[in-house]
A tleap script that builds the chain and sets N, CA, C and O, in Angstrom:
source leaprc.protein.ff14SB
mol = sequence {
  NMET ASN LYS GLY LEU GLY LEU ASP GLU LEU
  PRO GLN THR GLU LYS LEU TYR LEU GLU ALA
  LEU ALA LYS ALA TYR ASN ASN ALA LEU SER
  TRP ASP THR GLN ARG LEU VAL LEU SER ILE
  MET SER GLY VAL ALA SER TYR ASN VAL ILE
  SER MET TYR ILE PRO GLY LEU THR LYS TYR
  ARG TYR THR VAL ALA ASN LEU HIE CARG
}
set mol.1.N position { -15.561 4.591 -17.995 }
set mol.1.CA position { -15.367 3.387 -17.225 }
set mol.1.C position { -14.737 3.732 -15.864 }
set mol.1.O position { -15.147 3.191 -14.837 }
set mol.2.N position { -13.755 4.621 -15.859 }
set mol.2.CA position { -13.125 5.001 -14.598 }
set mol.2.C position { -14.124 5.597 -13.616 }
set mol.2.O position { -14.065 5.316 -12.419 }
set mol.3.N position { -15.030 6.408 -14.114 }
set mol.3.CA position { -16.020 7.020 -13.237 }
set mol.3.C position { -16.951 5.962 -12.644 }
set mol.3.O position { -17.321 6.042 -11.473 }
set mol.4.N position { -17.332 4.963 -13.460 }
set mol.4.CA position { -18.189 3.890 -12.986 }
set mol.4.C position { -17.539 3.064 -11.886 }
set mol.4.O position { -18.223 2.564 -10.994 }
set mol.5.N position { -16.222 2.920 -11.948 }
set mol.5.CA position { -15.501 2.165 -10.933 }
set mol.5.C position { -15.111 3.016 -9.736 }
set mol.5.O position { -14.610 2.499 -8.737 }
set mol.6.N position { -15.337 4.297 -9.833 }
set mol.6.CA position { -15.017 5.180 -8.723 }
set mol.6.C position { -13.579 5.658 -8.720 }
set mol.6.O position { -13.126 6.248 -7.739 }
set mol.7.N position { -12.846 5.413 -9.814 }
set mol.7.CA position { -11.452 5.826 -9.863 }
set mol.7.C position { -11.298 7.330 -9.960 }
set mol.7.O position { -10.328 7.881 -9.439 }
set mol.8.N position { -12.223 8.004 -10.609 }
set mol.8.CA position { -12.131 9.448 -10.730 }
set mol.8.C position { -12.415 10.146 -9.406 }
set mol.8.O position { -12.047 11.306 -9.218 }
set mol.9.N position { -13.064 9.447 -8.500 }
set mol.9.CA position { -13.427 10.046 -7.226 }
set mol.9.C position { -12.298 9.970 -6.205 }
set mol.9.O position { -12.338 10.665 -5.189 }
set mol.10.N position { -11.289 9.133 -6.461 }
set mol.10.CA position { -10.176 9.022 -5.532 }
set mol.10.C position { -9.225 10.196 -5.704 }
set mol.10.O position { -8.878 10.550 -6.831 }
set mol.11.N position { -8.809 10.792 -4.620 }
set mol.11.CA position { -7.804 11.857 -4.717 }
set mol.11.C position { -6.476 11.299 -5.235 }
set mol.11.O position { -6.206 10.106 -5.104 }
set mol.12.N position { -5.667 12.152 -5.811 }
set mol.12.CA position { -4.389 11.722 -6.384 }
set mol.12.C position { -3.506 11.053 -5.336 }
set mol.12.O position { -2.798 10.096 -5.650 }
set mol.13.N position { -3.535 11.538 -4.105 }
set mol.13.CA position { -2.694 10.947 -3.059 }
set mol.13.C position { -3.105 9.503 -2.768 }
set mol.13.O position { -2.249 8.655 -2.515 }
set mol.14.N position { -4.403 9.220 -2.801 }
set mol.14.CA position { -4.863 7.848 -2.571 }
set mol.14.C position { -4.485 6.951 -3.737 }
set mol.14.O position { -4.155 5.782 -3.532 }
set mol.15.N position { -4.526 7.474 -4.956 }
set mol.15.CA position { -4.109 6.687 -6.120 }
set mol.15.C position { -2.633 6.310 -5.999 }
set mol.15.O position { -2.259 5.166 -6.257 }
set mol.16.N position { -1.800 7.269 -5.609 }
set mol.16.CA position { -0.375 6.989 -5.433 }
set mol.16.C position { -0.145 5.987 -4.302 }
set mol.16.O position { 0.718 5.114 -4.398 }
set mol.17.N position { -0.920 6.124 -3.240 }
set mol.17.CA position { -0.844 5.203 -2.099 }
set mol.17.C position { -1.207 3.788 -2.534 }
set mol.17.O position { -0.521 2.834 -2.166 }
set mol.18.N position { -2.270 3.640 -3.307 }
set mol.18.CA position { -2.685 2.329 -3.791 }
set mol.18.C position { -1.656 1.739 -4.748 }
set mol.18.O position { -1.419 0.531 -4.729 }
set mol.19.N position { -1.045 2.569 -5.580 }
set mol.19.CA position { -0.001 2.078 -6.480 }
set mol.19.C position { 1.190 1.532 -5.693 }
set mol.19.O position { 1.727 0.474 -6.021 }
set mol.20.N position { 1.594 2.255 -4.661 }
set mol.20.CA position { 2.716 1.809 -3.832 }
set mol.20.C position { 2.380 0.507 -3.105 }
set mol.20.O position { 3.214 -0.395 -3.022 }
set mol.21.N position { 1.169 0.414 -2.585 }
set mol.21.CA position { 0.752 -0.806 -1.896 }
set mol.21.C position { 0.638 -1.975 -2.864 }
set mol.21.O position { 0.949 -3.109 -2.500 }
set mol.22.N position { 0.197 -1.717 -4.091 }
set mol.22.CA position { 0.111 -2.780 -5.096 }
set mol.22.C position { 1.504 -3.316 -5.421 }
set mol.22.O position { 1.670 -4.520 -5.616 }
set mol.23.N position { 2.500 -2.442 -5.482 }
set mol.23.CA position { 3.880 -2.892 -5.703 }
set mol.23.C position { 4.352 -3.761 -4.537 }
set mol.23.O position { 4.991 -4.792 -4.742 }
set mol.24.N position { 4.037 -3.344 -3.335 }
set mol.24.CA position { 4.411 -4.136 -2.153 }
set mol.24.C position { 3.718 -5.493 -2.182 }
set mol.24.O position { 4.331 -6.508 -1.853 }
set mol.25.N position { 2.445 -5.517 -2.572 }
set mol.25.CA position { 1.683 -6.765 -2.670 }
set mol.25.C position { 2.334 -7.703 -3.675 }
set mol.25.O position { 2.511 -8.891 -3.405 }
set mol.26.N position { 2.687 -7.164 -4.832 }
set mol.26.CA position { 3.275 -7.994 -5.891 }
set mol.26.C position { 4.683 -8.473 -5.548 }
set mol.26.O position { 5.110 -9.514 -6.049 }
set mol.27.N position { 5.410 -7.745 -4.713 }
set mol.27.CA position { 6.765 -8.144 -4.317 }
set mol.27.C position { 6.784 -9.030 -3.077 }
set mol.27.O position { 7.833 -9.566 -2.719 }
set mol.28.N position { 5.650 -9.189 -2.423 }
set mol.28.CA position { 5.584 -10.015 -1.216 }
set mol.28.C position { 5.843 -11.478 -1.566 }
set mol.28.O position { 5.396 -11.973 -2.601 }
set mol.29.N position { 6.561 -12.149 -0.696 }
set mol.29.CA position { 6.932 -13.535 -0.950 }
set mol.29.C position { 5.940 -14.548 -0.392 }
set mol.29.O position { 5.966 -15.714 -0.786 }
set mol.30.N position { 5.069 -14.125 0.516 }
set mol.30.CA position { 4.128 -15.071 1.120 }
set mol.30.C position { 2.716 -14.485 1.136 }
set mol.30.O position { 2.519 -13.274 1.031 }
set mol.31.N position { 1.755 -15.376 1.269 }
set mol.31.CA position { 0.368 -14.951 1.338 }
set mol.31.C position { 0.121 -14.130 2.592 }
set mol.31.O position { -0.692 -13.206 2.572 }
set mol.32.N position { 0.807 -14.447 3.682 }
set mol.32.CA position { 0.628 -13.683 4.918 }
set mol.32.C position { 0.956 -12.203 4.710 }
set mol.32.O position { 0.225 -11.326 5.170 }
set mol.33.N position { 2.049 -11.943 4.020 }
set mol.33.CA position { 2.435 -10.563 3.749 }
set mol.33.C position { 1.473 -9.916 2.770 }
set mol.33.O position { 1.097 -8.756 2.939 }
set mol.34.N position { 1.073 -10.661 1.746 }
set mol.34.CA position { 0.096 -10.132 0.789 }
set mol.34.C position { -1.213 -9.791 1.482 }
set mol.34.O position { -1.834 -8.770 1.184 }
set mol.35.N position { -1.630 -10.645 2.406 }
set mol.35.CA position { -2.882 -10.409 3.129 }
set mol.35.C position { -2.796 -9.136 3.964 }
set mol.35.O position { -3.760 -8.373 4.035 }
set mol.36.N position { -1.656 -8.906 4.592 }
set mol.36.CA position { -1.481 -7.693 5.389 }
set mol.36.C position { -1.565 -6.441 4.512 }
set mol.36.O position { -2.241 -5.473 4.863 }
set mol.37.N position { -0.877 -6.470 3.376 }
set mol.37.CA position { -0.906 -5.328 2.465 }
set mol.37.C position { -2.318 -5.123 1.925 }
set mol.37.O position { -2.812 -3.997 1.864 }
set mol.38.N position { -2.952 -6.205 1.541 }
set mol.38.CA position { -4.313 -6.124 0.999 }
set mol.38.C position { -5.304 -5.641 2.054 }
set mol.38.O position { -6.274 -4.960 1.721 }
set mol.39.N position { -5.075 -5.979 3.309 }
set mol.39.CA position { -5.976 -5.507 4.368 }
set mol.39.C position { -5.872 -3.989 4.520 }
set mol.39.O position { -6.863 -3.326 4.823 }
set mol.40.N position { -4.684 -3.445 4.311 }
set mol.40.CA position { -4.530 -1.989 4.340 }
set mol.40.C position { -5.267 -1.369 3.157 }
set mol.40.O position { -5.965 -0.365 3.300 }
set mol.41.N position { -5.101 -1.979 1.995 }
set mol.41.CA position { -5.755 -1.457 0.785 }
set mol.41.C position { -7.275 -1.504 0.905 }
set mol.41.O position { -7.967 -0.609 0.419 }
set mol.42.N position { -7.793 -2.545 1.552 }
set mol.42.CA position { -9.246 -2.685 1.654 }
set mol.42.C position { -9.864 -1.600 2.537 }
set mol.42.O position { -11.064 -1.341 2.460 }
set mol.43.N position { -9.051 -0.978 3.363 }
set mol.43.CA position { -9.533 0.133 4.161 }
set mol.43.C position { -9.603 1.437 3.378 }
set mol.43.O position { -10.211 2.408 3.827 }
set mol.44.N position { -8.979 1.452 2.208 }
set mol.44.CA position { -8.913 2.665 1.394 }
set mol.44.C position { -9.888 2.620 0.224 }
set mol.44.O position { -10.493 3.634 -0.125 }
set mol.45.N position { -10.040 1.442 -0.381 }
set mol.45.CA position { -10.830 1.347 -1.610 }
set mol.45.C position { -11.607 0.035 -1.663 }
set mol.45.O position { -11.367 -0.880 -0.875 }
set mol.46.N position { -12.526 -0.034 -2.592 }
set mol.46.CA position { -13.354 -1.223 -2.776 }
set mol.46.C position { -12.618 -2.281 -3.608 }
set mol.46.O position { -11.554 -2.022 -4.170 }
set mol.47.N position { -13.202 -3.455 -3.668 }
set mol.47.CA position { -12.628 -4.553 -4.457 }
set mol.47.C position { -12.446 -4.144 -5.914 }
set mol.47.O position { -11.400 -4.415 -6.505 }
set mol.48.N position { -13.444 -3.500 -6.496 }
set mol.48.CA position { -13.364 -3.118 -7.908 }
set mol.48.C position { -12.192 -2.185 -8.180 }
set mol.48.O position { -11.503 -2.329 -9.189 }
set mol.49.N position { -11.968 -1.250 -7.304 }
set mol.49.CA position { -10.862 -0.307 -7.478 }
set mol.49.C position { -9.527 -1.024 -7.279 }
set mol.49.O position { -8.607 -0.850 -8.079 }
set mol.50.N position { -9.414 -1.820 -6.230 }
set mol.50.CA position { -8.161 -2.516 -5.948 }
set mol.50.C position { -7.814 -3.494 -7.057 }
set mol.50.O position { -6.640 -3.657 -7.388 }
set mol.51.N position { -8.812 -4.147 -7.638 }
set mol.51.CA position { -8.529 -5.099 -8.708 }
set mol.51.C position { -7.975 -4.412 -9.960 }
set mol.51.O position { -7.397 -5.074 -10.822 }
set mol.52.N position { -8.146 -3.101 -10.067 }
set mol.52.CA position { -7.516 -2.355 -11.157 }
set mol.52.C position { -6.007 -2.239 -10.917 }
set mol.52.O position { -5.229 -2.178 -11.868 }
set mol.53.N position { -5.607 -2.209 -9.673 }
set mol.53.CA position { -4.192 -2.104 -9.324 }
set mol.53.C position { -3.526 -3.473 -9.200 }
set mol.53.O position { -2.320 -3.603 -9.414 }
set mol.54.N position { -4.312 -4.493 -8.855 }
set mol.54.CA position { -3.795 -5.858 -8.720 }
set mol.54.C position { -4.609 -6.772 -9.644 }
set mol.54.O position { -5.591 -7.372 -9.207 }
set mol.55.N position { -4.213 -6.881 -10.903 }
set mol.55.CA position { -4.947 -7.756 -11.831 }
set mol.55.C position { -4.910 -9.206 -11.338 }
set mol.55.O position { -3.888 -9.670 -10.831 }
set mol.56.N position { -5.999 -9.895 -11.488 }
set mol.56.CA position { -6.083 -11.290 -11.076 }
set mol.56.C position { -6.452 -11.489 -9.619 }
set mol.56.O position { -6.525 -12.625 -9.150 }
set mol.57.N position { -6.683 -10.419 -8.907 }
set mol.57.CA position { -7.084 -10.522 -7.507 }
set mol.57.C position { -8.452 -11.182 -7.428 }
set mol.57.O position { -9.387 -10.785 -8.124 }
set mol.58.N position { -8.559 -12.187 -6.580 }
set mol.58.CA position { -9.848 -12.865 -6.429 }
set mol.58.C position { -10.663 -12.205 -5.329 }
set mol.58.O position { -10.125 -11.596 -4.405 }
set mol.59.N position { -11.951 -12.343 -5.451 }
set mol.59.CA position { -12.863 -11.810 -4.438 }
set mol.59.C position { -12.618 -12.501 -3.093 }
set mol.59.O position { -12.742 -11.884 -2.035 }
set mol.60.N position { -12.267 -13.793 -3.150 }
set mol.60.CA position { -11.980 -14.545 -1.931 }
set mol.60.C position { -10.805 -13.935 -1.171 }
set mol.60.O position { -10.891 -13.713 0.037 }
set mol.61.N position { -9.711 -13.665 -1.876 }
set mol.61.CA position { -8.532 -13.079 -1.222 }
set mol.61.C position { -8.859 -11.708 -0.643 }
set mol.61.O position { -8.426 -11.373 0.459 }
set mol.62.N position { -9.623 -10.919 -1.389 }
set mol.62.CA position { -10.018 -9.601 -0.905 }
set mol.62.C position { -10.841 -9.731 0.373 }
set mol.62.O position { -10.621 -8.996 1.336 }
set mol.63.N position { -11.788 -10.665 0.379 }
set mol.63.CA position { -12.661 -10.858 1.546 }
set mol.63.C position { -11.868 -11.316 2.765 }
set mol.63.O position { -12.084 -10.824 3.873 }
set mol.64.N position { -10.952 -12.256 2.560 }
set mol.64.CA position { -10.127 -12.742 3.675 }
set mol.64.C position { -9.273 -11.612 4.237 }
set mol.64.O position { -9.152 -11.468 5.453 }
set mol.65.N position { -8.683 -10.813 3.358 }
set mol.65.CA position { -7.862 -9.690 3.809 }
set mol.65.C position { -8.718 -8.635 4.518 }
set mol.65.O position { -8.291 -8.035 5.504 }
set mol.66.N position { -9.913 -8.424 4.009 }
set mol.66.CA position { -10.815 -7.448 4.628 }
set mol.66.C position { -11.233 -7.926 6.022 }
set mol.66.O position { -11.345 -7.113 6.939 }
set mol.67.N position { -11.458 -9.201 6.192 }
set mol.67.CA position { -11.775 -9.752 7.515 }
set mol.67.C position { -10.572 -9.648 8.451 }
set mol.67.O position { -10.732 -9.458 9.657 }
set mol.68.N position { -9.391 -9.772 7.900 }
set mol.68.CA position { -8.160 -9.658 8.690 }
set mol.68.C position { -8.001 -8.235 9.229 }
set mol.68.O position { -7.468 -8.023 10.318 }
set mol.69.N position { -8.477 -7.265 8.441 }
set mol.69.CA position { -8.372 -5.858 8.845 }
set mol.69.C position { -9.141 -5.652 10.121 }
set mol.69.O position { -9.186 -4.537 10.642 }
savepdb mol mol.pdb
quit
């Protein structure tokens, strides 16, 4: 399953980076801050990969953050 989602293809440093950004996203108090963090994440990985780090992430939020990037 990980290979199908592209998780095995990410270098360890990117996985750690995404984990740190996911923590920042979850600790953010407003959507504006979450959108900024998510826009950074969208430059690193796809929606499918990011949704593994942020359960419950909607495609809409990902798209809005990606447009913000």
